[in-house]
Amino acid sequence: MARALVTGSTSGLGLEFAWQLAGTGHDLVLVSRDEDRLRAVSAQIRDVHRVEVEVLPADLSDREELEQVAIRLTDPVDRVDLLVNNAGYGLRGGFLEVGIEDHEKQLDTLMRAVLVLSHAAARTMVQRRRGAILNVSSLAGYTTAGPYAASKSWVTVFTESLAMELEGTGVSATALLPGFVQTEFHERAGMAMDGLPRITWLKAPYVVEQALKDTAKGTVLSIPSVKYRTAGEVSRIAPRPLVRALTSPDWYRRMRARSVQRSRRSASRRNLRAPWQRDDDA
């Protein structure tokens, strides 16, 4: 039976990856910082799908803990056939509003962990001439929306380079580039996204299903949905001054301000009472 290791596996896309992989018979190694939540998720998956679920608590921004995950990937007996580098998070505030230590920790999770774990997995998989690496990137990597976007740009280019190096080895590398996905990611980062139209959002099960299909086919760049494949191409070839104007952190702050204004107007309308409504009727 195949085994997959998933980082950031207790929420968002990582949790969806865990459930879908278990549903197709994969044994799992689940990695997350939150040990209590990790064990709860693993117990639920075991009960439903009857697969083996190993838990590996680790903060991937911590080099010693990251190394333990890398070592797990090289185990010659309980082999990992699929690595899903999914762990990541956003920061509240702009580049200058956040302490440099927080930026460094975020980049260690978003970039260094991907580098280290991909290296460990690829070297081991190449020896067996079998395996796959799926790195969760983002279409944000085509934008200028701060350090997070820059890190996702790195993940995409790194994965493309790795895929070329792995050609002919029996091992593949895929980068998943979703757009806006309905998870708690934006809420955790303090991003007010209610100003975006409903059509903008993708559902996590669909994104994960498409990513796993593309990984099985050896597709290098997995971009779920036609609308986001089109958006990705436009962003990639558009003049950079235009991209900067449309996707800079200032754009996000303007969108958030409009969202706050709409929320206030909505709340104000809810508080209006009919002229005949008395105080004791409220």
mmCIF file with all atom_site columns, C-alpha atoms in Angstrom, residues 23-124:
data_model
loop_
_atom_site.group_PDB
_atom_site.id
_atom_site.type_symbol
_atom_site.label_atom_id
_atom_site.label_alt_id
_atom_site.label_comp_id
_atom_site.label_asym_id
_atom_site.label_entity_id
_atom_site.label_seq_id
_atom_site.pdbx_PDB_ins_code
_atom_site.Cartn_x
_atom_site.Cartn_y
_atom_site.Cartn_z
_atom_site.occupancy
_atom_site.B_iso_or_equiv
_atom_site.pdbx_formal_charge
_atom_site.auth_seq_id
_atom_site.auth_comp_id
_atom_site.auth_asym_id
_atom_site.auth_atom_id
_atom_site.pdbx_PDB_model_num
ATOM 1   C CA . GLY A 1 23  ? -9.999  7.530  0.887  1.00 0.00 ? 23  GLY A CA 1
ATOM 2   C CA . THR A 1 24  ? -7.909  6.082  -1.946 1.00 0.00 ? 24  THR A CA 1
ATOM 3   C CA . GLY A 1 25  ? -6.164  3.662  0.390  1.00 0.00 ? 25  GLY A CA 1
ATOM 4   C CA . HIS A 1 26  ? -2.992  5.563  1.227  1.00 0.00 ? 26  HIS A CA 1
ATOM 5   C CA . ASP A 1 27  ? -1.376  5.103  4.596  1.00 0.00 ? 27  ASP A CA 1
ATOM 6   C CA . LEU A 1 28  ? -0.437  8.490  6.022  1.00 0.00 ? 28  LEU A CA 1
ATOM 7   C CA . VAL A 1 29  ? 2.267   10.337 7.891  1.00 0.00 ? 29  VAL A CA 1
ATOM 8   C CA . LEU A 1 30  ? 0.668   13.549 9.135  1.00 0.00 ? 30  LEU A CA 1
ATOM 9   C CA . VAL A 1 31  ? 2.840   16.510 10.124 1.00 0.00 ? 31  VAL A CA 1
ATOM 10  C CA . SER A 1 32  ? 1.613   19.563 12.031 1.00 0.00 ? 32  SER A CA 1
ATOM 11  C CA . ARG A 1 33  ? 2.612   21.913 14.841 1.00 0.00 ? 33  ARG A CA 1
ATOM 12  C CA . ASP A 1 34  ? -0.604  21.283 16.800 1.00 0.00 ? 34  ASP A CA 1
ATOM 13  C CA . GLU A 1 35  ? -0.114  17.839 18.348 1.00 0.00 ? 35  GLU A CA 1
ATOM 14  C CA . ASP A 1 36  ? -3.555  17.641 19.971 1.00 0.00 ? 36  ASP A CA 1
ATOM 15  C CA . ARG A 1 37  ? -5.340  18.481 16.753 1.00 0.00 ? 37  ARG A CA 1
ATOM 16  C CA . LEU A 1 38  ? -3.004  16.169 14.846 1.00 0.00 ? 38  LEU A CA 1
ATOM 17  C CA . ARG A 1 39  ? -3.925  13.205 17.018 1.00 0.00 ? 39  ARG A CA 1
ATOM 18  C CA . ALA A 1 40  ? -7.632  14.013 16.818 1.00 0.00 ? 40  ALA A CA 1
ATOM 19  C CA . VAL A 1 41  ? -7.524  14.160 13.016 1.00 0.00 ? 41  VAL A CA 1
ATOM 20  C CA . SER A 1 42  ? -5.539  10.939 12.778 1.00 0.00 ? 42  SER A CA 1
ATOM 21  C CA . ALA A 1 43  ? -8.059  9.117  14.995 1.00 0.00 ? 43  ALA A CA 1
ATOM 22  C CA . GLN A 1 44  ? -10.969 10.309 12.849 1.00 0.00 ? 44  GLN A CA 1
ATOM 23  C CA . ILE A 1 45  ? -9.278  9.198  9.626  1.00 0.00 ? 45  ILE A CA 1
ATOM 24  C CA . ARG A 1 46  ? -8.409  5.782  11.059 1.00 0.00 ? 46  ARG A CA 1
ATOM 25  C CA . ASP A 1 47  ? -11.996 5.233  12.155 1.00 0.00 ? 47  ASP A CA 1
ATOM 26  C CA . VAL A 1 48  ? -13.424 6.063  8.733  1.00 0.00 ? 48  VAL A CA 1
ATOM 27  C CA . HIS A 1 49  ? -10.885 4.608  6.309  1.00 0.00 ? 49  HIS A CA 1
ATOM 28  C CA . ARG A 1 50  ? -9.027  1.919  8.274  1.00 0.00 ? 50  ARG A CA 1
ATOM 29  C CA . VAL A 1 51  ? -5.605  3.008  7.041  1.00 0.00 ? 51  VAL A CA 1
ATOM 30  C CA . GLU A 1 52  ? -2.407  3.388  9.029  1.00 0.00 ? 52  GLU A CA 1
ATOM 31  C CA . VAL A 1 53  ? -1.912  6.961  10.231 1.00 0.00 ? 53  VAL A CA 1
ATOM 32  C CA . GLU A 1 54  ? 1.362   8.008  11.787 1.00 0.00 ? 54  GLU A CA 1
ATOM 33  C CA . VAL A 1 55  ? 1.576   11.376 13.521 1.00 0.00 ? 55  VAL A CA 1
ATOM 34  C CA . LEU A 1 56  ? 4.718   13.479 13.495 1.00 0.00 ? 56  LEU A CA 1
ATOM 35  C CA . PRO A 1 57  ? 4.376   16.750 15.450 1.00 0.00 ? 57  PRO A CA 1
ATOM 36  C CA . ALA A 1 58  ? 6.836   19.326 14.110 1.00 0.00 ? 58  ALA A CA 1
ATOM 37  C CA . ASP A 1 59  ? 7.252   23.054 13.651 1.00 0.00 ? 59  ASP A CA 1
ATOM 38  C CA . LEU A 1 60  ? 8.865   23.222 10.212 1.00 0.00 ? 60  LEU A CA 1
ATOM 39  C CA . SER A 1 61  ? 10.424  26.603 10.969 1.00 0.00 ? 61  SER A CA 1
ATOM 40  C CA . ASP A 1 62  ? 12.503  24.863 13.650 1.00 0.00 ? 62  ASP A CA 1
ATOM 41  C CA . ARG A 1 63  ? 15.559  23.295 12.014 1.00 0.00 ? 63  ARG A CA 1
ATOM 42  C CA . GLU A 1 64  ? 15.868  20.371 14.408 1.00 0.00 ? 64  GLU A CA 1
ATOM 43  C CA . GLU A 1 65  ? 12.203  19.457 14.098 1.00 0.00 ? 65  GLU A CA 1
ATOM 44  C CA . LEU A 1 66  ? 12.356  19.853 10.326 1.00 0.00 ? 66  LEU A CA 1
ATOM 45  C CA . GLU A 1 67  ? 15.310  17.489 10.245 1.00 0.00 ? 67  GLU A CA 1
ATOM 46  C CA . GLN A 1 68  ? 13.218  14.817 11.994 1.00 0.00 ? 68  GLN A CA 1
ATOM 47  C CA . VAL A 1 69  ? 10.650  15.024 9.209  1.00 0.00 ? 69  VAL A CA 1
ATOM 48  C CA . ALA A 1 70  ? 13.430  14.804 6.598  1.00 0.00 ? 70  ALA A CA 1
ATOM 49  C CA . ILE A 1 71  ? 14.806  11.698 8.297  1.00 0.00 ? 71  ILE A CA 1
ATOM 50  C CA . ARG A 1 72  ? 11.337  10.130 8.232  1.00 0.00 ? 72  ARG A CA 1
ATOM 51  C CA . LEU A 1 73  ? 11.262  10.604 4.467  1.00 0.00 ? 73  LEU A CA 1
ATOM 52  C CA . THR A 1 74  ? 14.423  8.530  4.080  1.00 0.00 ? 74  THR A CA 1
ATOM 53  C CA . ASP A 1 75  ? 13.155  5.501  6.020  1.00 0.00 ? 75  ASP A CA 1
ATOM 54  C CA . PRO A 1 76  ? 13.990  2.464  3.821  1.00 0.00 ? 76  PRO A CA 1
ATOM 55  C CA . VAL A 1 77  ? 11.357  0.216  5.432  1.00 0.00 ? 77  VAL A CA 1
ATOM 56  C CA . ASP A 1 78  ? 8.208   2.340  5.933  1.00 0.00 ? 78  ASP A CA 1
ATOM 57  C CA . ARG A 1 79  ? 8.730   4.153  2.673  1.00 0.00 ? 79  ARG A CA 1
ATOM 58  C CA . VAL A 1 80  ? 6.995   7.375  1.681  1.00 0.00 ? 80  VAL A CA 1
ATOM 59  C CA . ASP A 1 81  ? 5.734   7.318  -1.907 1.00 0.00 ? 81  ASP A CA 1
ATOM 60  C CA . LEU A 1 82  ? 4.199   10.798 -2.027 1.00 0.00 ? 82  LEU A CA 1
ATOM 61  C CA . LEU A 1 83  ? 5.357   13.965 -0.282 1.00 0.00 ? 83  LEU A CA 1
ATOM 62  C CA . VAL A 1 84  ? 2.839   16.795 -0.043 1.00 0.00 ? 84  VAL A CA 1
ATOM 63  C CA . ASN A 1 85  ? 4.583   20.014 1.013  1.00 0.00 ? 85  ASN A CA 1
ATOM 64  C CA . ASN A 1 86  ? 1.521   21.960 2.086  1.00 0.00 ? 86  ASN A CA 1
ATOM 65  C CA . ALA A 1 87  ? 2.402   23.726 5.366  1.00 0.00 ? 87  ALA A CA 1
ATOM 66  C CA . GLY A 1 88  ? 2.152   27.504 5.246  1.00 0.00 ? 88  GLY A CA 1
ATOM 67  C CA . TYR A 1 89  ? 0.471   30.560 6.659  1.00 0.00 ? 89  TYR A CA 1
ATOM 68  C CA . GLY A 1 90  ? 0.038   34.289 6.111  1.00 0.00 ? 90  GLY A CA 1
ATOM 69  C CA . LEU A 1 91  ? 1.065   37.147 8.378  1.00 0.00 ? 91  LEU A CA 1
ATOM 70  C CA . ARG A 1 92  ? -1.129  39.945 9.669  1.00 0.00 ? 92  ARG A CA 1
ATOM 71  C CA . GLY A 1 93  ? 0.077   43.266 8.294  1.00 0.00 ? 93  GLY A CA 1
ATOM 72  C CA . GLY A 1 94  ? 2.379   44.612 5.619  1.00 0.00 ? 94  GLY A CA 1
ATOM 73  C CA . PHE A 1 95  ? 6.101   43.951 5.300  1.00 0.00 ? 95  PHE A CA 1
ATOM 74  C CA . LEU A 1 96  ? 7.148   46.903 7.486  1.00 0.00 ? 96  LEU A CA 1
ATOM 75  C CA . GLU A 1 97  ? 4.356   46.304 10.008 1.00 0.00 ? 97  GLU A CA 1
ATOM 76  C CA . VAL A 1 98  ? 5.597   42.818 10.933 1.00 0.00 ? 98  VAL A CA 1
ATOM 77  C CA . GLY A 1 99  ? 8.784   42.035 12.860 1.00 0.00 ? 99  GLY A CA 1
ATOM 78  C CA . ILE A 1 100 ? 11.639  40.566 10.844 1.00 0.00 ? 100 ILE A CA 1
ATOM 79  C CA . GLU A 1 101 ? 11.739  37.480 13.085 1.00 0.00 ? 101 GLU A CA 1
ATOM 80  C CA . ASP A 1 102 ? 8.186   36.642 12.027 1.00 0.00 ? 102 ASP A CA 1
ATOM 81  C CA . HIS A 1 103 ? 9.096   37.071 8.365  1.00 0.00 ? 103 HIS A CA 1
ATOM 82  C CA . GLU A 1 104 ? 12.096  34.787 8.764  1.00 0.00 ? 104 GLU A CA 1
ATOM 83  C CA . LYS A 1 105 ? 10.012  32.123 10.488 1.00 0.00 ? 105 LYS A CA 1
ATOM 84  C CA . GLN A 1 106 ? 7.391   32.293 7.763  1.00 0.00 ? 106 GLN A CA 1
ATOM 85  C CA . LEU A 1 107 ? 9.974   31.951 4.989  1.00 0.00 ? 107 LEU A CA 1
ATOM 86  C CA . ASP A 1 108 ? 11.585  29.014 6.798  1.00 0.00 ? 108 ASP A CA 1
ATOM 87  C CA . THR A 1 109 ? 8.202   27.281 6.648  1.00 0.00 ? 109 THR A CA 1
ATOM 88  C CA . LEU A 1 110 ? 7.237   28.304 3.131  1.00 0.00 ? 110 LEU A CA 1
ATOM 89  C CA . MET A 1 111 ? 10.613  27.891 1.432  1.00 0.00 ? 111 MET A CA 1
ATOM 90  C CA . ARG A 1 112 ? 13.340  26.231 3.478  1.00 0.00 ? 112 ARG A CA 1
ATOM 91  C CA . ALA A 1 113 ? 11.087  23.383 4.573  1.00 0.00 ? 113 ALA A CA 1
ATOM 92  C CA . VAL A 1 114 ? 10.072  22.746 0.968  1.00 0.00 ? 114 VAL A CA 1
ATOM 93  C CA . LEU A 1 115 ? 13.736  22.732 -0.059 1.00 0.00 ? 115 LEU A CA 1
ATOM 94  C CA . VAL A 1 116 ? 14.893  20.380 2.704  1.00 0.00 ? 116 VAL A CA 1
ATOM 95  C CA . LEU A 1 117 ? 11.993  17.929 2.499  1.00 0.00 ? 117 LEU A CA 1
ATOM 96  C CA . SER A 1 118 ? 12.009  17.821 -1.306 1.00 0.00 ? 118 SER A CA 1
ATOM 97  C CA . HIS A 1 119 ? 15.735  17.080 -1.239 1.00 0.00 ? 119 HIS A CA 1
ATOM 98  C CA . ALA A 1 120 ? 15.337  14.245 1.269  1.00 0.00 ? 120 ALA A CA 1
ATOM 99  C CA . ALA A 1 121 ? 12.342  12.740 -0.513 1.00 0.00 ? 121 ALA A CA 1
ATOM 100 C CA . ALA A 1 122 ? 13.726  13.045 -4.046 1.00 0.00 ? 122 ALA A CA 1
ATOM 101 C CA . ARG A 1 123 ? 17.069  11.429 -3.258 1.00 0.00 ? 123 ARG A CA 1
ATOM 102 C CA . THR A 1 124 ? 15.349  8.492  -1.575 1.00 0.00 ? 124 THR A CA 1
#
